[in-house]
Amino acid sequence: MSTWISIAVAIVAVILFWGVVTYNRLVAMRQQCSQAFADIDVQLKQRHDLIPNLVETVKGYAAHERGTLEEVVKARNAAVAAQGTPQQAAAENQLTGALRQLFALSEAYPDLKANANFQQLQAELTDIENKLAAARRFFNNAVSEYNARIQQFPAALFAASFGFTPRTFFDLGEERKTVEQAPQVKF
């Protein structure tokens, strides 16, 4: 009889140990997703801070391109105000499209294209875009691993009851076609 009790206690101890290890792993993965999203936020903040300077520089050379400049400012404000991953992704994608239009303007204005301030801002924005792309890839990878872990057996048995819900990717989705489309340059 005591052998059966010892075996039962050992089985319960193994199950409890496994549960604690799995729970802690899920918590660590959720934190990794949150940190990765915070990294995206840092890059987006830098991007948002740089855009007004870029718009002001372009204004001096292309004042009659008011519609494009207003679209960039509107897209920036929408991106700053966006809440949640899907809304932020959509707003940032609109901002990227508006910035492409703005950079296409520089082709029509050689003086603007040669302006040192414009070139510096464009280089800084390009650097931020590269860092942002890397941060998005890291975030999406962390989300993928986390989502897979909470859906795998046996963690799926209790993950939802402990508040582990799937995270949303920072993805272009249906917006991809719009963003990948080359901007129209009009002279």
Short mmCIF file of N, CA and C in Angstrom, two decimals:
data_model
loop_
_atom_site.label_atom_id
_atom_site.label_comp_id
_atom_site.label_asym_id
_atom_site.label_seq_id
_atom_site.Cartn_x
_atom_site.Cartn_y
_atom_site.Cartn_z
N MET A 1 0.81 -1.19 0.00
CA MET A 1 0.00 0.00 0.00
C MET A 1 0.86 1.26 0.00
N SER A 2 1.93 1.27 0.78
CA SER A 2 2.76 2.48 0.85
C SER A 2 3.51 2.69 -0.46
N THR A 3 3.75 1.63 -1.22
CA THR A 3 4.39 1.77 -2.52
C THR A 3 3.48 2.53 -3.46
N TRP A 4 2.19 2.21 -3.44
CA TRP A 4 1.23 2.91 -4.30
C TRP A 4 1.09 4.38 -3.90
N ILE A 5 1.13 4.64 -2.63
CA ILE A 5 1.05 6.03 -2.17
C ILE A 5 2.30 6.78 -2.61
N SER A 6 3.44 6.18 -2.51
CA SER A 6 4.70 6.81 -2.94
C SER A 6 4.68 7.09 -4.43
N ILE A 7 4.18 6.13 -5.19
CA ILE A 7 4.08 6.32 -6.65
C ILE A 7 3.11 7.45 -6.96
N ALA A 8 1.97 7.49 -6.30
CA ALA A 8 0.97 8.55 -6.53
C ALA A 8 1.54 9.92 -6.16
N VAL A 9 2.25 9.99 -5.05
CA VAL A 9 2.86 11.27 -4.62
C VAL A 9 3.93 11.68 -5.65
N ALA A 10 4.69 10.74 -6.12
CA ALA A 10 5.73 11.05 -7.13
C ALA A 10 5.09 11.55 -8.42
N ILE A 11 4.01 10.93 -8.84
CA ILE A 11 3.31 11.35 -10.06
C ILE A 11 2.75 12.76 -9.89
N VAL A 12 2.13 13.02 -8.76
CA VAL A 12 1.59 14.36 -8.48
C VAL A 12 2.72 15.38 -8.45
N ALA A 13 3.84 15.04 -7.83
CA ALA A 13 4.99 15.95 -7.76
C ALA A 13 5.54 16.25 -9.14
N VAL A 14 5.63 15.24 -10.00
CA VAL A 14 6.11 15.45 -11.37
C VAL A 14 5.15 16.35 -12.14
N ILE A 15 3.86 16.11 -11.99
CA ILE A 15 2.86 16.92 -12.69
C ILE A 15 2.92 18.37 -12.19
N LEU A 16 3.03 18.57 -10.90
CA LEU A 16 3.14 19.93 -10.35
C LEU A 16 4.42 20.61 -10.83
N PHE A 17 5.52 19.87 -10.82
CA PHE A 17 6.78 20.44 -11.30
C PHE A 17 6.66 20.83 -12.77
N TRP A 18 6.09 19.93 -13.58
CA TRP A 18 5.89 20.24 -15.00
C TRP A 18 5.01 21.47 -15.16
N GLY A 19 3.92 21.58 -14.37
CA GLY A 19 3.02 22.72 -14.45
C GLY A 19 3.73 24.03 -14.12
N VAL A 20 4.55 24.02 -13.09
CA VAL A 20 5.29 25.23 -12.70
C VAL A 20 6.29 25.62 -13.79
N VAL A 21 7.00 24.66 -14.32
CA VAL A 21 7.98 24.94 -15.38
C VAL A 21 7.28 25.48 -16.62
N THR A 22 6.18 24.86 -17.00
CA THR A 22 5.44 25.31 -18.19
C THR A 22 4.87 26.71 -17.97
N TYR A 23 4.30 26.96 -16.80
CA TYR A 23 3.75 28.28 -16.50
C TYR A 23 4.85 29.34 -16.57
N ASN A 24 5.98 29.07 -15.95
CA ASN A 24 7.08 30.04 -15.96
C ASN A 24 7.61 30.28 -17.38
N ARG A 25 7.65 29.25 -18.19
CA ARG A 25 8.09 29.41 -19.58
C ARG A 25 7.11 30.29 -20.36
N LEU A 26 5.82 30.08 -20.14
CA LEU A 26 4.81 30.90 -20.81
C LEU A 26 4.89 32.36 -20.36
N VAL A 27 5.12 32.59 -19.08
CA VAL A 27 5.27 33.95 -18.58
C VAL A 27 6.49 34.62 -19.23
N ALA A 28 7.59 33.90 -19.31
CA ALA A 28 8.80 34.46 -19.93
C ALA A 28 8.56 34.78 -21.41
N MET A 29 7.85 33.92 -22.10
CA MET A 29 7.56 34.17 -23.52
C MET A 29 6.61 35.36 -23.69
N ARG A 30 5.64 35.49 -22.81
CA ARG A 30 4.73 36.64 -22.87
C ARG A 30 5.51 37.93 -22.63
N GLN A 31 6.44 37.90 -21.69
CA GLN A 31 7.28 39.08 -21.42
C GLN A 31 8.17 39.40 -22.62
N GLN A 32 8.66 38.38 -23.29
CA GLN A 32 9.49 38.60 -24.48
C GLN A 32 8.67 39.29 -25.58
N CYS A 33 7.41 38.90 -25.72
CA CYS A 33 6.52 39.55 -26.70
C CYS A 33 6.31 41.01 -26.32
N SER A 34 6.09 41.27 -25.05
CA SER A 34 5.87 42.65 -24.59
C SER A 34 7.12 43.50 -24.80
N GLN A 35 8.28 42.94 -24.52
CA GLN A 35 9.53 43.67 -24.72
C GLN A 35 9.75 43.95 -26.21
N ALA A 36 9.47 42.98 -27.04
CA ALA A 36 9.64 43.17 -28.48
C ALA A 36 8.71 44.25 -29.00
N PHE A 37 7.48 44.30 -28.48
CA PHE A 37 6.55 45.35 -28.90
C PHE A 37 7.03 46.72 -28.39
N ALA A 38 7.61 46.75 -27.21
CA ALA A 38 8.16 48.01 -26.68
C ALA A 38 9.31 48.50 -27.57
N ASP A 39 10.10 47.58 -28.09
CA ASP A 39 11.18 47.96 -29.01
C ASP A 39 10.61 48.59 -30.28
N ILE A 40 9.51 48.06 -30.77
CA ILE A 40 8.84 48.65 -31.94
C ILE A 40 8.37 50.06 -31.59
N ASP A 41 7.78 50.21 -30.40
CA ASP A 41 7.31 51.53 -29.97
C ASP A 41 8.43 52.57 -29.95
N VAL A 42 9.61 52.17 -29.50
CA VAL A 42 10.75 53.11 -29.47
C VAL A 42 11.09 53.57 -30.89
N GLN A 43 11.14 52.64 -31.82
CA GLN A 43 11.46 52.99 -33.21
C GLN A 43 10.35 53.85 -33.82
N LEU A 44 9.12 53.53 -33.52
CA LEU A 44 8.00 54.32 -34.04
C LEU A 44 8.03 55.74 -33.48
N LYS A 45 8.37 55.89 -32.22
CA LYS A 45 8.46 57.23 -31.61
C LYS A 45 9.52 58.05 -32.32
N GLN A 46 10.68 57.45 -32.57
CA GLN A 46 11.74 58.16 -33.30
C GLN A 46 11.26 58.55 -34.69
N ARG A 47 10.57 57.64 -35.33
CA ARG A 47 10.04 57.91 -36.68
C ARG A 47 9.05 59.07 -36.63
N HIS A 48 8.14 59.02 -35.67
CA HIS A 48 7.12 60.07 -35.55
C HIS A 48 7.75 61.43 -35.24
N ASP A 49 8.82 61.44 -34.45
CA ASP A 49 9.49 62.70 -34.11
C ASP A 49 10.23 63.29 -35.30
N LEU A 50 10.69 62.45 -36.20
CA LEU A 50 11.47 62.90 -37.35
C LEU A 50 10.59 63.47 -38.47
N ILE A 51 9.39 62.99 -38.58
CA ILE A 51 8.52 63.37 -39.71
C ILE A 51 8.19 64.86 -39.76
N PRO A 52 7.86 65.53 -38.64
CA PRO A 52 7.58 66.97 -38.76
C PRO A 52 8.76 67.77 -39.32
N ASN A 53 9.98 67.41 -38.95
CA ASN A 53 11.16 68.08 -39.50
C ASN A 53 11.27 67.86 -41.00
N LEU A 54 10.98 66.66 -41.42
CA LEU A 54 11.02 66.32 -42.84
C LEU A 54 9.96 67.12 -43.61
N VAL A 55 8.77 67.19 -43.07
CA VAL A 55 7.69 67.93 -43.72
C VAL A 55 8.05 69.41 -43.82
N GLU A 56 8.60 69.99 -42.77
CA GLU A 56 8.98 71.40 -42.79
C GLU A 56 10.06 71.67 -43.83
N THR A 57 10.99 70.75 -43.96
CA THR A 57 12.05 70.91 -44.97
C THR A 57 11.45 70.89 -46.37
N VAL A 58 10.54 69.98 -46.61
CA VAL A 58 9.92 69.85 -47.93
C VAL A 58 9.04 71.06 -48.23
N LYS A 59 8.37 71.60 -47.21
CA LYS A 59 7.48 72.75 -47.41
C LYS A 59 8.18 73.91 -48.10
N GLY A 60 9.42 74.16 -47.71
CA GLY A 60 10.14 75.28 -48.29
C GLY A 60 10.40 75.13 -49.78
N TYR A 61 10.48 73.92 -50.26
CA TYR A 61 10.79 73.67 -51.67
C TYR A 61 9.56 73.33 -52.51
N ALA A 62 8.58 72.73 -51.88
CA ALA A 62 7.43 72.23 -52.63
C ALA A 62 6.13 72.69 -51.98
N ALA A 63 6.01 73.98 -51.79
CA ALA A 63 4.85 74.53 -51.08
C ALA A 63 3.54 74.21 -51.79
N HIS A 64 3.55 74.11 -53.10
CA HIS A 64 2.30 73.85 -53.81
C HIS A 64 1.90 72.37 -53.77
N GLU A 65 2.70 71.52 -53.15
CA GLU A 65 2.37 70.10 -52.98
C GLU A 65 1.67 69.90 -51.63
N ARG A 66 0.80 70.80 -51.32
CA ARG A 66 0.12 70.83 -50.02
C ARG A 66 -0.61 69.52 -49.71
N GLY A 67 -1.27 68.94 -50.69
CA GLY A 67 -2.03 67.71 -50.47
C GLY A 67 -1.15 66.58 -49.96
N THR A 68 0.01 66.41 -50.55
CA THR A 68 0.93 65.35 -50.13
C THR A 68 1.43 65.61 -48.72
N LEU A 69 1.79 66.86 -48.44
CA LEU A 69 2.28 67.20 -47.10
C LEU A 69 1.20 67.00 -46.04
N GLU A 70 -0.02 67.40 -46.36
CA GLU A 70 -1.12 67.21 -45.42
C GLU A 70 -1.40 65.73 -45.19
N GLU A 71 -1.26 64.94 -46.23
CA GLU A 71 -1.48 63.49 -46.10
C GLU A 71 -0.44 62.87 -45.17
N VAL A 72 0.80 63.31 -45.27
CA VAL A 72 1.86 62.80 -44.38
C VAL A 72 1.55 63.18 -42.94
N VAL A 73 1.18 64.43 -42.71
CA VAL A 73 0.88 64.88 -41.36
C VAL A 73 -0.33 64.13 -40.80
N LYS A 74 -1.36 63.96 -41.61
CA LYS A 74 -2.56 63.23 -41.19
C LYS A 74 -2.21 61.78 -40.85
N ALA A 75 -1.40 61.15 -41.69
CA ALA A 75 -1.01 59.75 -41.45
C ALA A 75 -0.16 59.63 -40.19
N ARG A 76 0.72 60.60 -39.96
CA ARG A 76 1.55 60.59 -38.75
C ARG A 76 0.68 60.71 -37.52
N ASN A 77 -0.26 61.64 -37.53
CA ASN A 77 -1.14 61.84 -36.37
C ASN A 77 -1.98 60.59 -36.10
N ALA A 78 -2.44 59.94 -37.15
CA ALA A 78 -3.21 58.70 -36.98
C ALA A 78 -2.33 57.61 -36.40
N ALA A 79 -1.08 57.54 -36.82
CA ALA A 79 -0.15 56.53 -36.31
C ALA A 79 0.18 56.77 -34.84
N VAL A 80 0.33 58.02 -34.46
CA VAL A 80 0.62 58.34 -33.06
C VAL A 80 -0.57 57.97 -32.18
N ALA A 81 -1.78 58.18 -32.67
CA ALA A 81 -2.98 57.95 -31.88
C ALA A 81 -3.44 56.49 -31.87
N ALA A 82 -2.90 55.65 -32.74
CA ALA A 82 -3.37 54.26 -32.87
C ALA A 82 -3.11 53.47 -31.59
N GLN A 83 -4.06 52.64 -31.23
CA GLN A 83 -3.97 51.79 -30.05
C GLN A 83 -4.12 50.34 -30.46
N GLY A 84 -3.30 49.47 -29.92
CA GLY A 84 -3.40 48.04 -30.22
C GLY A 84 -2.63 47.68 -31.47
N THR A 85 -2.16 46.46 -31.50
CA THR A 85 -1.31 46.00 -32.59
C THR A 85 -1.97 46.12 -33.97
N PRO A 86 -3.19 45.64 -34.19
CA PRO A 86 -3.77 45.73 -35.54
C PRO A 86 -3.95 47.18 -36.01
N GLN A 87 -4.43 48.05 -35.11
CA GLN A 87 -4.64 49.44 -35.48
C GLN A 87 -3.31 50.15 -35.73
N GLN A 88 -2.31 49.85 -34.90
CA GLN A 88 -1.00 50.45 -35.10
C GLN A 88 -0.39 50.01 -36.41
N ALA A 89 -0.49 48.74 -36.71
CA ALA A 89 0.07 48.22 -37.96
C ALA A 89 -0.59 48.91 -39.16
N ALA A 90 -1.91 49.03 -39.13
CA ALA A 90 -2.62 49.67 -40.25
C ALA A 90 -2.22 51.14 -40.37
N ALA A 91 -2.15 51.85 -39.25
CA ALA A 91 -1.79 53.27 -39.28
C ALA A 91 -0.35 53.47 -39.74
N GLU A 92 0.54 52.62 -39.29
CA GLU A 92 1.95 52.73 -39.71
C GLU A 92 2.10 52.42 -41.19
N ASN A 93 1.31 51.51 -41.70
CA ASN A 93 1.37 51.20 -43.12
C ASN A 93 0.89 52.37 -43.96
N GLN A 94 -0.14 53.08 -43.49
CA GLN A 94 -0.60 54.28 -44.19
C GLN A 94 0.48 55.35 -44.16
N LEU A 95 1.14 55.47 -43.03
CA LEU A 95 2.22 56.45 -42.90
C LEU A 95 3.37 56.12 -43.85
N THR A 96 3.70 54.86 -43.96
CA THR A 96 4.76 54.44 -44.88
C THR A 96 4.41 54.82 -46.32
N GLY A 97 3.16 54.59 -46.70
CA GLY A 97 2.72 54.96 -48.04
C GLY A 97 2.80 56.46 -48.27
N ALA A 98 2.41 57.25 -47.26
CA ALA A 98 2.47 58.71 -47.38
C ALA A 98 3.91 59.18 -47.48
N LEU A 99 4.80 58.55 -46.73
CA LEU A 99 6.22 58.92 -46.80
C LEU A 99 6.81 58.59 -48.18
N ARG A 100 6.37 57.50 -48.76
CA ARG A 100 6.85 57.17 -50.11
C ARG A 100 6.44 58.25 -51.10
N GLN A 101 5.24 58.76 -50.94
CA GLN A 101 4.78 59.86 -51.80
C GLN A 101 5.65 61.10 -51.58
N LEU A 102 5.98 61.36 -50.32
CA LEU A 102 6.81 62.52 -49.99
C LEU A 102 8.20 62.39 -50.61
N PHE A 103 8.78 61.21 -50.53
CA PHE A 103 10.11 61.02 -51.11
C PHE A 103 10.06 61.04 -52.63
N ALA A 104 8.93 60.65 -53.19
CA ALA A 104 8.79 60.75 -54.64
C ALA A 104 8.80 62.21 -55.07
N LEU A 105 8.32 63.10 -54.22
CA LEU A 105 8.36 64.54 -54.53
C LEU A 105 9.78 65.04 -54.72
N SER A 106 10.70 64.47 -53.96
CA SER A 106 12.08 64.95 -54.05
C SER A 106 12.66 64.76 -55.44
N GLU A 107 12.14 63.78 -56.17
CA GLU A 107 12.60 63.56 -57.54
C GLU A 107 12.20 64.73 -58.45
N ALA A 108 11.09 65.37 -58.12
CA ALA A 108 10.59 66.48 -58.95
C ALA A 108 11.26 67.81 -58.58
N TYR A 109 11.96 67.84 -57.46
CA TYR A 109 12.59 69.08 -56.99
C TYR A 109 14.07 68.84 -56.73
N PRO A 110 14.90 69.07 -57.73
CA PRO A 110 16.34 68.81 -57.58
C PRO A 110 16.97 69.61 -56.44
N ASP A 111 16.50 70.83 -56.20
CA ASP A 111 17.06 71.62 -55.10
C ASP A 111 16.77 70.95 -53.76
N LEU A 112 15.57 70.41 -53.63
CA LEU A 112 15.20 69.70 -52.40
C LEU A 112 16.06 68.46 -52.24
N LYS A 113 16.21 67.72 -53.32
CA LYS A 113 16.99 66.48 -53.28
C LYS A 113 18.44 66.76 -52.90
N ALA A 114 18.95 67.94 -53.28
CA ALA A 114 20.34 68.29 -52.98
C ALA A 114 20.50 68.94 -51.61
N ASN A 115 19.40 69.29 -50.95
CA ASN A 115 19.45 69.95 -49.65
C ASN A 115 20.06 69.02 -48.60
N ALA A 116 21.08 69.51 -47.90
CA ALA A 116 21.80 68.69 -46.92
C ALA A 116 20.87 68.26 -45.77
N ASN A 117 20.00 69.17 -45.33
CA ASN A 117 19.08 68.84 -44.25
C ASN A 117 18.12 67.73 -44.68
N PHE A 118 17.60 67.83 -45.90
CA PHE A 118 16.70 66.81 -46.42
C PHE A 118 17.43 65.47 -46.53
N GLN A 119 18.65 65.49 -47.03
CA GLN A 119 19.42 64.26 -47.17
C GLN A 119 19.68 63.61 -45.82
N GLN A 120 20.00 64.45 -44.82
CA GLN A 120 20.25 63.90 -43.48
C GLN A 120 18.98 63.29 -42.90
N LEU A 121 17.86 64.01 -43.03
CA LEU A 121 16.59 63.49 -42.51
C LEU A 121 16.18 62.21 -43.23
N GLN A 122 16.40 62.18 -44.53
CA GLN A 122 16.07 60.99 -45.31
C GLN A 122 16.95 59.81 -44.87
N ALA A 123 18.22 60.06 -44.62
CA ALA A 123 19.12 58.99 -44.16
C ALA A 123 18.72 58.50 -42.77
N GLU A 124 18.35 59.43 -41.89
CA GLU A 124 17.92 59.04 -40.55
C GLU A 124 16.63 58.22 -40.62
N LEU A 125 15.72 58.64 -41.46
CA LEU A 125 14.46 57.91 -41.61
C LEU A 125 14.69 56.51 -42.19
N THR A 126 15.60 56.42 -43.15
CA THR A 126 15.93 55.12 -43.72
C THR A 126 16.52 54.20 -42.65
N ASP A 127 17.40 54.76 -41.81
CA ASP A 127 18.00 53.98 -40.72
C ASP A 127 16.92 53.50 -39.75
N ILE A 128 16.01 54.40 -39.40
CA ILE A 128 14.92 54.03 -38.49
C ILE A 128 14.03 52.97 -39.13
N GLU A 129 13.75 53.10 -40.42
CA GLU A 129 12.92 52.10 -41.10
C GLU A 129 13.58 50.72 -41.06
N ASN A 130 14.91 50.68 -41.23
CA ASN A 130 15.61 49.40 -41.17
C ASN A 130 15.55 48.81 -39.76
N LYS A 131 15.74 49.65 -38.75
CA LYS A 131 15.64 49.18 -37.37
C LYS A 131 14.22 48.73 -37.05
N LEU A 132 13.26 49.45 -37.58
CA LEU A 132 11.85 49.11 -37.35
C LEU A 132 11.51 47.77 -38.00
N ALA A 133 12.01 47.54 -39.18
CA ALA A 133 11.77 46.26 -39.85
C ALA A 133 12.36 45.11 -39.03
N ALA A 134 13.55 45.31 -38.48
CA ALA A 134 14.18 44.28 -37.65
C ALA A 134 13.37 44.06 -36.37
N ALA A 135 12.91 45.15 -35.77
CA ALA A 135 12.12 45.04 -34.54
C ALA A 135 10.80 44.32 -34.81
N ARG A 136 10.19 44.58 -35.95
CA ARG A 136 8.94 43.89 -36.31
C ARG A 136 9.18 42.40 -36.51
N ARG A 137 10.29 42.07 -37.18
CA ARG A 137 10.61 40.65 -37.37
C ARG A 137 10.81 39.96 -36.03
N PHE A 138 11.54 40.61 -35.11
CA PHE A 138 11.78 40.03 -33.79
C PHE A 138 10.47 39.85 -33.04
N PHE A 139 9.61 40.87 -33.09
CA PHE A 139 8.31 40.79 -32.42
C PHE A 139 7.47 39.65 -33.00
N ASN A 140 7.39 39.59 -34.31
CA ASN A 140 6.58 38.55 -34.94
C ASN A 140 7.11 37.16 -34.63
N ASN A 141 8.42 37.02 -34.54
CA ASN A 141 9.01 35.73 -34.16
C ASN A 141 8.64 35.37 -32.71
N ALA A 142 8.74 36.36 -31.81
CA ALA A 142 8.37 36.12 -30.42
C ALA A 142 6.90 35.75 -30.30
N VAL A 143 6.04 36.44 -31.04
CA VAL A 143 4.60 36.14 -31.03
C VAL A 143 4.35 34.73 -31.58
N SER A 144 5.05 34.37 -32.63
CA SER A 144 4.88 33.05 -33.22
C SER A 144 5.24 31.95 -32.22
N GLU A 145 6.36 32.10 -31.56
CA GLU A 145 6.78 31.11 -30.57
C GLU A 145 5.80 31.05 -29.41
N TYR A 146 5.38 32.20 -28.93
CA TYR A 146 4.43 32.26 -27.81
C TYR A 146 3.10 31.62 -28.18
N ASN A 147 2.55 32.01 -29.33
CA ASN A 147 1.27 31.44 -29.77
C ASN A 147 1.36 29.93 -29.96
N ALA A 148 2.46 29.47 -30.52
CA ALA A 148 2.64 28.03 -30.70
C ALA A 148 2.70 27.32 -29.35
N ARG A 149 3.40 27.91 -28.41
CA ARG A 149 3.57 27.27 -27.09
C ARG A 149 2.23 27.16 -26.36
N ILE A 150 1.40 28.21 -26.41
CA ILE A 150 0.14 28.13 -25.66
C ILE A 150 -0.89 27.23 -26.35
N GLN A 151 -0.64 26.89 -27.60
CA GLN A 151 -1.57 26.02 -28.32
C GLN A 151 -1.10 24.56 -28.34
N GLN A 152 0.12 24.31 -27.89
CA GLN A 152 0.64 22.95 -27.89
C GLN A 152 0.15 22.18 -26.67
N PHE A 153 -0.07 20.90 -26.88
CA PHE A 153 -0.44 20.03 -25.79
C PHE A 153 0.81 19.76 -24.97
N PRO A 154 0.76 19.73 -23.73
CA PRO A 154 -0.33 19.82 -22.78
C PRO A 154 -0.56 21.23 -22.23
N ALA A 155 0.27 22.22 -22.62
CA ALA A 155 0.10 23.58 -22.11
C ALA A 155 -1.26 24.15 -22.48
N ALA A 156 -1.81 23.70 -23.60
CA ALA A 156 -3.12 24.19 -24.05
C ALA A 156 -4.22 23.84 -23.06
N LEU A 157 -3.99 22.84 -22.22
CA LEU A 157 -5.01 22.43 -21.25
C LEU A 157 -5.28 23.50 -20.21
N PHE A 158 -4.25 24.28 -19.86
CA PHE A 158 -4.46 25.27 -18.81
C PHE A 158 -4.01 26.68 -19.18
N ALA A 159 -3.43 26.89 -20.34
CA ALA A 159 -2.92 28.22 -20.70
C ALA A 159 -4.01 29.28 -20.68
N ALA A 160 -5.15 29.00 -21.27
CA ALA A 160 -6.23 29.99 -21.31
C ALA A 160 -6.76 30.30 -19.92
N SER A 161 -6.83 29.30 -19.07
CA SER A 161 -7.35 29.53 -17.72
C SER A 161 -6.42 30.40 -16.88
N PHE A 162 -5.15 30.48 -17.24
CA PHE A 162 -4.20 31.35 -16.55
C PHE A 162 -3.99 32.68 -17.28
N GLY A 163 -4.82 32.95 -18.28
CA GLY A 163 -4.76 34.25 -18.96
C GLY A 163 -3.79 34.34 -20.11
N PHE A 164 -3.31 33.24 -20.61
CA PHE A 164 -2.40 33.25 -21.75
C PHE A 164 -3.23 33.17 -23.02
N THR A 165 -3.41 34.31 -23.67
CA THR A 165 -4.20 34.37 -24.89
C THR A 165 -3.29 34.67 -26.07
N PRO A 166 -3.68 34.25 -27.27
CA PRO A 166 -2.83 34.49 -28.44
C PRO A 166 -2.61 35.99 -28.67
N ARG A 167 -1.42 36.34 -29.13
CA ARG A 167 -1.08 37.71 -29.48
C ARG A 167 -1.25 37.89 -30.98
N THR A 168 -1.38 39.14 -31.41
CA THR A 168 -1.56 39.48 -32.82
C THR A 168 -0.22 39.87 -33.42
N PHE A 169 0.04 39.40 -34.63
CA PHE A 169 1.26 39.77 -35.34
C PHE A 169 1.21 41.23 -35.78
N PHE A 170 2.37 41.84 -35.90
CA PHE A 170 2.48 43.18 -36.48
C PHE A 170 2.68 42.96 -37.96
N ASP A 171 1.57 42.81 -38.67
CA ASP A 171 1.61 42.37 -40.06
C ASP A 171 0.91 43.37 -40.96
N LEU A 172 1.33 43.38 -42.21
CA LEU A 172 0.71 44.26 -43.19
C LEU A 172 -0.67 43.77 -43.61
N GLY A 173 -0.88 42.48 -43.61
CA GLY A 173 -2.18 41.92 -43.98
C GLY A 173 -2.62 42.38 -45.36
N GLU A 174 -3.85 42.84 -45.45
CA GLU A 174 -4.42 43.29 -46.72
C GLU A 174 -3.76 44.58 -47.21
N GLU A 175 -3.11 45.31 -46.30
CA GLU A 175 -2.47 46.58 -46.66
C GLU A 175 -1.20 46.35 -47.50
N ARG A 176 -0.69 45.13 -47.53
CA ARG A 176 0.58 44.83 -48.21
C ARG A 176 0.57 45.29 -49.66
N LYS A 177 -0.53 45.10 -50.37
CA LYS A 177 -0.61 45.48 -51.78
C LYS A 177 -0.43 46.98 -51.94
N THR A 178 -1.02 47.76 -51.05
CA THR A 178 -0.93 49.22 -51.12
C THR A 178 0.49 49.69 -50.82
N VAL A 179 1.11 49.12 -49.81
CA VAL A 179 2.44 49.55 -49.40
C VAL A 179 3.49 49.16 -50.43
N GLU A 180 3.34 47.99 -51.05
CA GLU A 180 4.33 47.54 -52.01
C GLU A 180 4.21 48.24 -53.36
N GLN A 181 3.11 48.93 -53.57
CA GLN A 181 2.88 49.62 -54.84
C GLN A 181 3.80 50.84 -54.92
N ALA A 182 4.45 51.02 -56.05
CA ALA A 182 5.35 52.16 -56.24
C ALA A 182 4.56 53.46 -56.25
N PRO A 183 5.12 54.52 -55.64
CA PRO A 183 4.41 55.80 -55.63
C PRO A 183 4.37 56.41 -57.02
N GLN A 184 3.33 57.20 -57.28
CA GLN A 184 3.18 57.89 -58.55
C GLN A 184 3.92 59.22 -58.49
N VAL A 185 4.78 59.46 -59.43
CA VAL A 185 5.51 60.73 -59.50
C VAL A 185 4.89 61.56 -60.61
N LYS A 186 4.44 62.77 -60.25
CA LYS A 186 3.80 63.64 -61.23
C LYS A 186 4.63 64.90 -61.39
N PHE A 187 4.83 65.33 -62.62
CA PHE A 187 5.59 66.55 -62.90
C PHE A 187 4.68 67.62 -63.44
#
